[in-house]
Amino acid sequence: MLRTHTCGELRKSHVGQSVTLCGWVDSYRDHGAALFLDIRDRYGKAQVVVGPDNDPELKQLARSLRSEFVVAFTGTVAPRPEGTVNPKLATGEIEVRATSLRILNKSLTPPFQPGAMDLPGEDLRLKHRYLDLRRPEMQRILMLRHRIIKVMRDYFDELGFVDVETPVLGRSTPEGARDYLVPSRIQNGKFYALPQSPQLYKQILMIAGYDRYVQVARCFRDEDLRADRQPEFTQLDLEMSFVEAEDVIGVLDGLVARAAREILGLQVKLPLPRMTYDEAMETYGHDAPDLRFGLKLIDVTDVARECEFRVFKAAAESGGRVRGICAPGGAAKYSRKAIDELTEFVKHDFGAQGLVWLKVESDGAVSGSAAKNFTPELLTKIRERLEAKPGDLLLFVADKFEVTCKALYGLRKRLGAELSLYDPKAMNFSWVVEFPMFAYDEEEKQWAAMHHPFTAPRPQDVPLLDTDPGRCRAQAYDLVINGSEAGGGTIRIHDAEAQQKVFNLLGIDAEKAKARFGFLLDALQYGAPPHGGIALGIDRWVMLFANLDNIRDCIAFPKTQKATDLMTEAPGEVDPKQLRELGIKLASP
RNA sequence: GGGGGUGUAGCUCAGUUGGUUUAGAGCGCCAGCCUGUCACGUUGGAGGCCGCGGGUUCAAGUCCCGUCACCCUCGCCA
């Protein structure tokens, strides 16, 4: 080892020892006779002093040091003179009086300094990620990520789960997200697909008798990026045999409690609260509601039916819904102009026809552009239904159920933040269960799997497969953290006949099913145990546990919104020879 | 694919209704001074295709059109 200690560990107890520290020059303060240097590594910072007693050669060498040079300083640990202790530094009670210096490597002047106060633009950080990752904040996040994964691995190991790796080069399954494809050289004209998840392999492992499987798995989905979505991401993937939904949820409850305790020092009450999908959509307009605050969606369709307000009446009478939220104290906070902006927001982003608003005055009277459309009795009814108090702002959307969900979910999220209805540091864990098996795809005129095509229906809903698939509920469960889907799983179909029935509903006939999933259908016929599992989005867990709003900060080398890597400049062009070997010709633009 | 935001010195930003100097500041960088600093201080200096291309105008960092990059978002994400 070139060093005897790290830059973060020296304390008063080390005084008198001769030590060698290795690290990067974080900053230097040249006082002429004395030179102070902060040396940084991932453990912390320590101050090295080159003083008037040092020989001129050492002083001159030390003076030549610049930001981010890599150095090895040897010296004696000394207490800092009285009045010069730095309480902001863990090592602030001591300093290292240098006796020798080795410059291990120089550095160009960095485009930004990892120790600087203001953060450069994200593109610059991504381009020079090695500098960005030197920042204590990034190191804190990546170490938090490590600890979360460690907790997961330990927990499942203790429960007897076996870590099995599954292939990255697999077969394309066109359902679901767009695949990343990898051309085959040996099988010219054919392609592998990178896994969207190890779903089928883990089911095969259950059939193979592995009973409890776990893996930290890379997954790839070629879809557009978001603040919380990367094309390449990491799942904690697991599967269990001889279990029901209850069992998987129970195991995961234990993990959540342990992670919250070990990572955040929080005691989480178990079992975690659960609500059904229908309840979530009805109350929050979304299948992953943020339960850190109320602001529930309230239905007033019955009132709307009675009123003379055409917007409301028409929606109520055409099978739509009228729903609203009551923003506490929103009347003063949202001016006419601000409400216009909210209206534009729901129209543009969620396709709502408009936004109807009412304000409750200090005397309890209800005002607003739409107020004249209601009788005083109906206004009172609305106010009571939404439990509105003076000073509250009421916002309504009248539309098809789906549109009211999206628009009011968007509003709820926005108002929750803008009105500070919750502590941004609070953590809330819950389950949403009993998702629909299918959603109707209007474009394809076809039922589509809500989760994936291997999801088992609730036993009592099996007859609905033939009669009313839309009402069929799945043995599915999503883990929700602070309004983010942090994991999702299902009990799987373990019976080839039932599997084929679901495929049929999804428009996958026997021939197609055989071509795509033949191996699974085969395997299901050789003694498949009942099984189910879940996958957790590790990047999102880190994001939520670290209280960040951006998944890129949780990943060492993330991609930009256009799915490029600014450091390596991937994706890049390839040599024509490589294309020839693969039998690929690029279409001319 | 649609909507929005940002782009000025190495970095973070300011730059008024289009016109006063040679486009500024802080940090960083370079050189000097300084025995206790830790956002050190201090003196001096270097550093600009105002993202790129076109247009309007006597005059464009500023207005218009296009384009590129990054970010947010809708669609998309079994």
XYZ file of C-alpha atoms (C1' of nucleotides) in Angstrom:
667
model
C 0.000 0.000 0.000
C 1.213 3.449 -0.835
C -0.729 4.871 2.087
C -0.946 4.143 5.790
C -4.282 5.868 6.375
C -7.162 7.302 4.413
C -7.841 11.022 4.292
C -10.929 10.733 6.440
C -9.724 8.739 9.406
C -7.060 10.717 11.231
C -8.059 11.987 14.676
C -6.417 13.378 17.770
C -5.552 9.823 18.795
C -3.157 9.607 15.868
C -1.092 12.585 17.020
C 2.597 11.835 16.876
C 2.309 9.053 14.323
C 4.113 9.171 11.031
C 1.567 8.615 8.277
C 1.301 8.612 4.520
C -1.847 9.875 2.865
C -2.740 9.387 -0.786
C -5.371 11.422 -2.539
C -6.310 14.295 -4.772
C -5.442 17.926 -4.158
C -8.795 19.408 -3.223
C -7.536 22.908 -2.542
C -4.344 24.705 -1.617
C -3.776 27.869 0.325
C -0.336 29.368 -0.152
C 0.691 31.762 2.604
C 4.243 32.237 1.495
C 6.009 30.750 4.471
C 3.334 28.100 5.060
C 1.336 26.165 2.531
C -1.909 24.393 3.423
C -3.266 21.621 1.246
C -6.504 19.690 1.549
C -6.052 16.147 0.336
C -9.238 14.311 -0.598
C -10.185 10.699 -1.096
C -13.550 8.996 -0.810
C -13.187 8.765 2.949
C -12.806 12.470 3.533
C -10.371 15.345 3.562
C -7.268 16.075 5.590
C -5.113 19.156 5.827
C -1.422 18.851 5.091
C 0.944 21.660 6.108
C 4.227 22.476 4.474
C 5.697 24.990 6.899
C 8.659 27.271 7.334
C 10.707 24.441 8.837
C 10.479 22.286 5.753
C 13.384 22.224 3.368
C 13.084 24.501 0.352
C 13.014 21.649 -2.135
C 9.889 20.113 -0.591
C 8.289 23.537 -0.394
C 8.958 24.224 -4.016
C 7.544 20.879 -5.062
C 4.454 21.399 -2.903
C 3.987 24.825 -4.394
C 3.823 23.293 -7.841
C 0.760 21.216 -6.885
C -2.517 22.106 -8.566
C -6.132 21.017 -8.333
C -6.687 17.275 -8.719
C -3.025 16.301 -8.740
C -2.654 12.866 -7.183
C -0.209 12.938 -4.307
C 1.307 10.866 -1.532
C 2.232 12.966 1.485
C 4.215 11.556 4.330
C 4.317 13.470 7.550
C 3.604 13.593 11.247
C 0.115 13.922 12.664
C 0.008 17.027 14.837
C -2.721 18.725 16.794
C -3.778 21.988 15.225
C -2.668 25.109 17.103
C -5.288 26.533 19.383
C -7.946 28.501 17.527
C -7.284 26.843 14.195
C -9.364 23.708 14.687
C -11.847 23.291 11.842
C -15.127 21.898 13.197
C -16.508 21.487 9.670
C -13.987 18.753 8.948
C -14.057 15.318 10.579
C -10.273 15.479 10.624
C -10.365 19.129 11.651
C -8.601 18.640 14.990
C -5.374 17.507 13.386
C -3.125 18.233 10.485
C -0.277 16.399 8.844
C 3.074 18.168 8.986
C 4.653 17.088 5.751
C 8.079 15.513 5.651
C 7.997 14.287 2.071
C 5.835 14.484 -1.012
C 5.486 12.276 -4.062
C 3.469 13.494 -6.996
C 1.808 10.278 -8.171
C 0.193 11.990 -11.127
C -0.497 15.434 -12.458
C -3.850 16.650 -13.685
C -4.889 19.040 -16.365
C -6.809 22.007 -14.999
C -10.192 20.358 -14.510
C -13.202 21.889 -16.319
C -14.869 21.936 -12.935
C -13.603 21.203 -9.469
C -15.148 18.317 -7.563
C -14.796 20.319 -4.377
C -16.430 23.467 -5.754
C -19.641 24.810 -4.319
C -21.717 25.428 -7.399
C -22.614 22.483 -9.562
C -21.802 22.725 -13.265
C -24.399 21.844 -15.900
C -25.371 18.221 -16.049
C -24.018 17.694 -19.552
C -20.571 18.767 -18.414
C -20.803 16.495 -15.401
C -21.712 13.566 -17.649
C -18.948 14.306 -20.107
C -16.343 14.312 -17.341
C -18.082 11.748 -15.193
C -14.771 10.736 -13.531
C -14.587 14.225 -12.053
C -18.259 14.297 -11.165
C -18.025 10.942 -9.393
C -15.204 12.364 -7.266
C -17.723 14.712 -5.698
C -18.581 13.685 -2.134
C -22.309 13.873 -2.939
C -22.012 11.414 -5.819
C -19.840 9.149 -3.707
C -22.450 9.262 -0.975
C -25.163 8.195 -3.441
C -23.172 5.357 -4.975
C -22.265 4.095 -1.524
C -25.921 4.293 -0.517
C -26.716 2.272 -3.616
C -24.151 -0.299 -2.588
C -25.652 -0.526 0.879
C -29.192 -0.940 -0.440
C -28.129 -3.771 -2.722
C -26.157 -5.307 0.133
C -29.214 -5.233 2.404
C -31.252 -6.895 -0.331
C -28.672 -9.586 -0.978
C -28.179 -10.315 2.700
C -31.899 -10.432 3.369
C -32.689 -12.857 0.585
C -29.615 -14.946 1.267
C -30.763 -15.373 4.848
C -34.145 -16.524 3.558
C -32.520 -19.210 1.427
C -32.758 -17.530 -1.958
C -30.270 -18.673 -4.589
C -28.595 -16.128 -6.855
C -28.702 -17.403 -10.436
C -27.551 -15.416 -13.438
C -29.645 -15.463 -16.584
C -28.571 -14.633 -20.133
C -28.305 -11.129 -21.468
C -28.448 -12.362 -25.046
C -31.962 -13.694 -25.375
C -34.817 -13.911 -27.736
C -37.018 -11.012 -28.792
C -40.518 -11.028 -27.370
C -42.307 -8.243 -29.219
C -44.926 -7.698 -26.509
C -44.313 -4.895 -24.112
C -41.506 -2.443 -24.545
C -39.365 -2.102 -27.645
C -36.394 -4.482 -27.574
C -32.734 -3.614 -27.896
C -31.515 -5.938 -30.622
C -28.106 -7.538 -31.079
C -27.324 -8.967 -34.500
C -25.901 -12.468 -34.695
C -22.762 -13.011 -36.753
C -22.930 -16.768 -36.689
C -26.628 -16.840 -37.516
C -26.621 -14.154 -40.171
C -29.862 -12.209 -40.356
C -30.977 -13.238 -36.886
C -31.003 -11.140 -33.757
C -30.779 -11.545 -30.040
C -32.716 -9.193 -27.819
C -31.444 -7.793 -24.538
C -33.792 -8.744 -21.714
C -36.570 -6.372 -20.689
C -36.524 -8.493 -17.539
C -35.448 -12.065 -16.751
C -39.131 -13.020 -16.497
C -39.192 -16.244 -18.459
C -35.885 -17.524 -17.181
C -36.924 -17.179 -13.583
C -40.130 -19.058 -14.254
C -38.072 -21.803 -15.866
C -35.875 -21.833 -12.744
C -38.983 -22.449 -10.640
C -39.943 -25.327 -12.896
C -36.368 -26.543 -12.488
C -36.916 -26.701 -8.742
C -34.825 -23.780 -7.506
C -37.664 -22.750 -5.266
C -36.311 -19.339 -4.270
C -34.353 -17.375 -6.875
C -32.904 -13.907 -6.682
C -30.736 -11.822 -9.007
C -29.531 -8.301 -9.434
C -30.423 -8.129 -13.097
C -29.722 -5.613 -15.830
C -32.783 -4.843 -17.925
C -33.111 -2.964 -21.203
C -36.086 -1.195 -22.728
C -35.805 0.908 -25.848
C -38.348 3.560 -24.949
C -38.136 7.301 -24.410
C -36.378 8.468 -21.276
C -37.647 10.437 -18.321
C -36.251 11.880 -15.118
C -36.972 8.507 -13.475
C -36.419 6.230 -16.471
C -33.250 4.968 -18.140
C -33.050 2.569 -21.091
C -30.700 0.370 -19.090
C -31.663 -0.203 -15.491
C -31.232 -2.626 -12.634
C -33.824 -4.823 -11.005
C -33.714 -6.896 -7.894
C -35.512 -9.821 -9.455
C -36.883 -12.731 -7.453
C -39.223 -15.666 -7.766
C -40.644 -18.177 -5.283
C -42.381 -21.514 -5.629
C -45.352 -22.819 -3.658
C -46.492 -19.351 -2.741
C -49.509 -17.102 -2.979
C -49.493 -13.333 -3.470
C -49.720 -12.950 0.301
C -46.414 -14.780 0.782
C -44.471 -12.670 -1.696
C -45.887 -9.487 -0.217
C -44.981 -10.696 3.270
C -41.379 -11.375 2.297
C -41.127 -7.960 0.676
C -42.669 -6.247 3.689
C -39.765 -7.646 5.675
C -37.263 -6.267 3.182
C -38.843 -2.816 3.210
C -38.759 -2.694 7.003
C -35.157 -3.821 7.092
C -33.992 -1.432 4.385
C -35.819 1.475 6.010
C -34.252 0.623 9.350
C -30.708 -0.052 8.179
C -30.466 2.644 5.539
C -32.655 5.422 6.915
C -33.000 4.514 10.579
C -36.788 4.458 10.171
C -39.170 2.099 11.890
C -41.817 1.028 9.376
C -45.032 -0.484 10.671
C -45.911 -3.839 9.140
C -47.862 -5.038 7.329
C -47.573 -2.220 4.811
C -50.942 -0.718 3.897
C -52.642 -2.083 0.798
C -55.315 -0.832 -1.511
C -56.807 -2.291 -4.615
C -56.157 -0.894 -8.055
C -59.800 0.205 -8.320
C -59.564 2.006 -5.003
C -56.346 3.722 -6.070
C -57.834 4.943 -9.337
C -61.018 6.074 -7.600
C -59.278 7.888 -4.769
C -56.063 9.094 -6.381
C -56.513 8.683 -10.135
C -53.321 6.658 -10.422
C -52.056 3.164 -9.747
C -49.083 4.415 -7.734
C -50.489 7.126 -5.484
C -48.305 9.291 -3.283
C -49.757 8.638 0.154
C -47.647 11.229 1.927
C -50.604 13.577 1.628
C -54.389 13.468 1.246
C -55.907 15.654 -1.443
C -58.166 12.802 -2.494
C -60.282 12.795 -5.618
C -63.964 13.251 -4.776
C -66.756 12.157 -7.070
C -69.603 14.608 -7.689
C -71.108 12.971 -10.758
C -74.488 12.648 -9.032
C -74.540 16.354 -8.203
C -73.443 17.167 -11.749
C -76.369 15.206 -13.136
C -78.798 17.406 -11.212
C -77.294 20.747 -12.185
C -77.881 22.970 -15.205
C -74.216 23.419 -15.954
C -73.835 21.880 -19.408
C -70.196 20.855 -19.021
C -71.019 18.848 -15.898
C -74.389 17.537 -16.984
C -73.150 16.334 -20.368
C -70.253 14.433 -18.846
C -72.479 12.836 -16.210
C -75.137 11.812 -18.688
C -72.765 10.411 -21.300
C -71.235 7.870 -18.960
C -68.366 10.103 -17.925
C -67.485 11.319 -14.485
C -67.189 14.603 -12.695
C -64.578 14.588 -9.992
C -62.746 17.208 -8.062
C -60.129 17.956 -5.455
C -60.116 20.440 -2.640
C -56.848 22.337 -2.349
C -56.571 23.588 1.233
C -55.765 27.282 1.297
C -55.605 27.312 -2.475
C -57.965 30.249 -2.975
C -55.392 32.845 -2.043
C -52.416 31.022 -3.501
C -53.962 30.592 -6.951
C -54.867 33.780 -8.759
C -57.092 33.820 -11.799
C -53.956 33.712 -13.920
C -52.496 30.785 -11.995
C -55.735 28.861 -12.413
C -55.657 29.597 -16.137
C -52.247 28.010 -16.148
C -53.542 24.936 -14.318
C -56.310 24.755 -16.910
C -53.783 24.856 -19.712
C -51.819 22.154 -17.881
C -54.723 19.670 -17.700
C -55.805 20.446 -21.255
C -52.416 20.171 -22.839
C -50.854 17.400 -20.811
C -53.849 15.175 -20.169
C -56.388 15.972 -22.864
C -59.009 17.340 -20.471
C -61.667 19.623 -21.942
C -61.101 22.165 -19.243
C -60.931 22.863 -15.561
C -63.830 24.139 -13.481
C -62.882 26.023 -10.350
C -64.642 27.353 -7.285
C -63.302 29.307 -4.353
C -64.727 29.177 -0.860
C -64.866 32.701 0.550
C -64.206 33.561 4.180
C -67.965 33.711 4.842
C -68.466 30.265 3.357
C -69.919 31.569 0.113
C -68.743 29.842 -3.036
C -67.507 31.949 -5.923
C -65.913 31.296 -9.255
C -66.628 31.494 -12.937
C -68.865 28.430 -12.814
C -70.648 29.272 -9.570
C -73.603 30.887 -11.313
C -74.399 27.537 -12.923
C -75.358 25.986 -9.613
C -78.211 26.563 -7.245
C -77.148 27.530 -3.707
C -78.283 24.078 -2.545
C -76.009 22.336 -5.039
C -73.116 24.607 -4.171
C -73.553 23.704 -0.529
C -73.745 20.056 -1.442
C -70.520 20.278 -3.422
C -68.788 22.184 -0.663
C -69.819 19.626 1.931
C -68.947 16.691 -0.287
C -65.394 18.012 -0.703
C -65.241 19.069 2.952
C -64.166 22.499 1.783
C -63.300 25.204 4.265
C -63.071 28.936 3.742
C -59.974 29.737 1.715
C -59.990 26.443 -0.159
C -59.824 26.091 -3.904
C -61.974 23.434 -5.588
C -60.961 22.081 -8.981
C -63.145 19.822 -11.115
C -62.675 17.823 -14.260
C -65.682 16.489 -16.158
C -64.770 13.857 -18.691
C -64.366 10.174 -19.374
C -63.197 8.352 -16.249
C -59.669 7.855 -17.617
C -59.265 11.543 -18.411
C -60.478 12.608 -14.966
C -57.934 10.203 -13.486
C -55.002 11.554 -15.446
C -55.878 15.213 -15.126
C -56.673 15.109 -11.429
C -53.662 12.918 -10.709
C -51.531 15.549 -12.434
C -53.189 18.329 -10.477
C -52.926 16.445 -7.199
C -49.233 15.871 -7.674
C -48.624 19.469 -8.633
C -50.728 21.019 -5.893
C -49.292 18.672 -3.297
C -45.847 20.037 -4.052
C -46.834 23.660 -4.627
C -48.904 23.865 -1.442
C -46.266 21.918 0.542
C -48.830 19.369 1.671
C -46.143 16.909 2.709
C -42.657 16.702 4.145
C -40.400 16.063 1.152
C -38.203 13.891 3.350
C -41.067 11.653 4.506
C -41.114 8.054 3.285
C -44.298 6.171 2.534
C -44.456 2.529 1.530
C -47.621 0.785 0.371
C -49.021 -1.883 -1.914
C -51.488 -1.620 -4.741
C -53.053 -4.998 -5.476
C -55.592 -6.686 -7.740
C -54.708 -4.991 -10.969
C -56.868 -5.705 -14.008
C -55.562 -8.586 -16.108
C -56.109 -6.700 -19.341
C -56.432 -3.229 -20.759
C -58.142 -2.712 -24.078
C -55.859 -1.311 -26.736
C -58.058 0.973 -28.842
C -55.487 1.241 -31.591
C -54.956 -2.481 -32.000
C -58.597 -3.318 -31.179
C -57.171 -5.929 -28.912
C -56.807 -6.830 -25.251
C -53.314 -6.236 -23.943
C -51.725 -7.615 -20.799
C -51.630 -4.994 -18.085
C -48.609 -6.569 -16.426
C -47.308 -9.341 -18.647
C -48.878 -12.320 -20.394
C -47.810 -14.797 -17.692
C -49.840 -13.213 -14.928
C -52.362 -15.463 -13.185
C -55.928 -14.229 -12.733
C -57.510 -14.403 -9.308
C -59.040 -17.883 -9.019
C -62.533 -16.460 -8.644
C -62.068 -14.416 -11.837
C -61.059 -17.303 -14.079
C -64.583 -17.638 -15.536
C -64.407 -13.969 -16.554
C -61.655 -14.847 -19.019
C -64.394 -16.170 -21.266
C -67.172 -13.744 -20.463
C -65.784 -10.356 -19.464
C -61.974 -10.080 -19.595
C -62.081 -6.389 -18.709
C -63.388 -7.218 -15.240
C -60.879 -9.978 -14.648
C -58.457 -9.119 -11.853
C -54.898 -10.407 -11.600
C -52.930 -11.765 -8.684
C -50.693 -8.750 -9.064
C -49.080 -6.399 -6.588
C -47.068 -3.204 -6.976
C -44.873 -1.740 -4.284
C -45.277 2.024 -4.167
C -42.828 4.397 -2.508
C -43.799 8.085 -2.351
C -45.920 7.861 -5.478
C -43.346 5.935 -7.489
C -43.724 2.378 -8.678
C -40.783 0.812 -6.870
C -41.559 -2.787 -7.764
C -44.171 -5.011 -9.273
C -44.936 -8.663 -9.371
C -47.498 -11.346 -9.881
C -48.364 -14.917 -9.244
C -47.750 -16.675 -12.558
C -49.809 -19.057 -14.545
C -48.318 -22.506 -13.961
C -50.613 -24.406 -16.255
C -50.083 -24.646 -20.005
C -53.786 -24.731 -20.785
C -54.596 -21.595 -18.798
C -51.545 -19.926 -20.308
C -52.794 -20.659 -23.805
C -56.197 -19.238 -22.894
C -54.619 -15.943 -21.867
C -52.495 -15.908 -24.996
C -55.651 -16.349 -27.072
C -57.236 -13.348 -25.417
C -54.124 -11.338 -26.190
C -54.342 -12.335 -29.836
C -51.444 -14.733 -29.603
C -52.639 -17.918 -31.265
C -51.182 -21.340 -30.581
C -48.766 -21.096 -33.472
C -47.442 -17.681 -32.502
C -47.232 -18.701 -28.857
C -45.254 -21.769 -29.795
C -42.862 -19.733 -31.892
C -42.266 -17.141 -29.189
C -42.707 -18.893 -25.876
C -42.731 -22.546 -26.930
C -40.020 -23.354 -24.420
C -42.113 -21.979 -21.585
C -45.260 -23.787 -22.701
C -43.226 -26.982 -22.970
C -41.711 -26.474 -19.561
C -45.094 -25.793 -18.002
C -46.066 -29.326 -18.998
C -43.260 -30.974 -17.058
C -44.376 -30.389 -13.520
C -44.449 -26.637 -13.013
C -44.981 -25.676 -9.387
C -47.266 -22.759 -8.493
C -44.967 -19.779 -8.381
C -44.771 -16.041 -8.313
C -42.356 -13.236 -7.651
C -41.557 -9.604 -7.988
C -38.957 -7.249 -9.409
C -37.786 -4.098 -7.657
C -36.434 -1.088 -9.465
C -33.108 -0.637 -7.712
C -32.289 2.692 -9.354
C -35.616 4.058 -8.165
C -35.126 2.705 -4.675
C -31.825 4.550 -4.513
C -33.415 7.692 -5.889
C -36.175 7.571 -3.286
C -33.964 6.565 -0.369
C -31.498 9.310 -1.265
C -34.362 11.791 -1.658
C -33.378 12.697 -5.219
C -35.628 13.573 -8.123
C -33.403 12.266 -10.861
C -32.429 8.686 -11.605
C -29.243 9.670 -13.453
C -27.660 10.702 -10.171
C -28.180 7.154 -8.880
C -26.353 5.514 -11.765
C -22.602 5.733 -12.214
C -22.708 6.129 -15.979
C -26.198 7.110 -17.128
C -27.524 8.079 -20.542
C -28.949 11.421 -21.626
C -32.545 11.901 -22.690
C -31.497 11.038 -26.239
C -30.017 7.787 -24.861
C -26.414 8.760 -25.489
C -23.437 8.517 -23.169
C -21.714 11.903 -23.229
C -18.466 10.448 -21.918
C -17.969 7.522 -24.308
C -20.153 9.009 -27.039
C -22.067 5.749 -27.322
C -23.868 4.814 -29.473
C -21.250 5.234 -32.169
C -20.721 4.290 -35.751
C -19.114 0.956 -36.501
C -16.586 -0.231 -39.019
C -18.104 -1.305 -42.362
C -16.314 -4.607 -41.870
C -18.315 -5.262 -38.731
C -21.536 -4.639 -40.615
C -20.457 -6.934 -43.456
C -19.757 -9.741 -41.025
C -23.213 -9.299 -39.587
C -24.842 -9.134 -42.985
C -26.237 -5.704 -42.230
C -26.654 -2.946 -44.781
C -27.735 0.489 -43.623
C -30.652 2.000 -45.474
C -29.484 5.251 -47.034
C -31.097 8.236 -45.399
C -43.631 12.351 -32.818
C -46.009 16.870 -29.828
C -45.446 20.967 -25.968
C -42.127 23.823 -22.821
C -37.289 25.578 -20.719
C -32.029 26.574 -21.174
C -27.590 27.782 -24.297
C -22.904 34.664 -23.225
C -15.109 33.615 -20.618
C -12.688 26.938 -18.383
C -17.271 27.048 -14.658
C -21.793 29.637 -12.501
C -24.319 33.699 -14.200
C -25.707 39.319 -15.305
C -26.385 41.945 -19.779
C -32.667 47.182 -19.659
C -37.423 49.173 -24.812
C -32.149 46.727 -30.609
C -27.611 51.815 -30.079
C -21.909 54.963 -24.568
C -17.301 53.058 -24.744
C -12.983 47.639 -26.101
C -19.693 42.464 -23.732
C -19.332 42.447 -17.478
C -19.151 39.909 -12.332
C -17.806 35.871 -9.024
C -15.081 31.406 -9.097
C -11.197 29.002 -11.687
C -6.435 29.793 -14.484
C -1.242 32.372 -14.887
C 2.538 35.541 -12.237
C 3.937 38.140 -7.662
C 3.362 39.261 -2.209
C 1.772 37.127 2.497
C 3.715 32.453 9.332
C -2.263 29.693 10.617
C -5.446 29.347 6.359
C -9.618 26.115 5.504
C -15.094 29.965 0.310
C -7.569 32.492 2.985
C -6.219 37.526 1.815
C -3.875 40.841 -1.598
C -1.656 43.057 -6.428
C -1.423 42.396 -11.510
C -2.554 39.492 -15.982
C -4.477 36.211 -19.689
C -9.015 34.421 -21.345
C -15.247 35.608 -25.679
C -17.224 32.117 -33.321
C -22.806 35.684 -27.098
C -24.522 27.101 -29.390
C -24.650 26.893 -35.009
C -26.869 28.742 -39.860
C -29.830 32.252 -42.233
C -32.879 36.751 -42.169
C -34.836 41.834 -40.645
C -32.244 46.597 -39.643
C -28.172 52.237 -40.571
C -27.178 48.992 -36.221
C -28.463 42.224 -33.366
C -25.894 38.952 -27.372
C -30.938 41.411 -27.665
C -36.034 40.794 -32.934
C -37.678 36.720 -36.696
C -36.962 31.734 -39.088
C -34.361 27.207 -39.094
C -31.086 23.873 -36.694
C -28.109 21.337 -32.791
C -27.211 19.996 -27.628
C -28.974 19.393 -22.632
C -33.293 19.327 -19.295
C -38.755 18.872 -18.004
C -43.198 16.824 -19.924
C -47.376 14.244 -23.101
C -47.482 10.011 -26.157
C -44.561 5.522 -25.237
C -42.599 2.383 -21.002
C -45.958 -6.264 -21.367
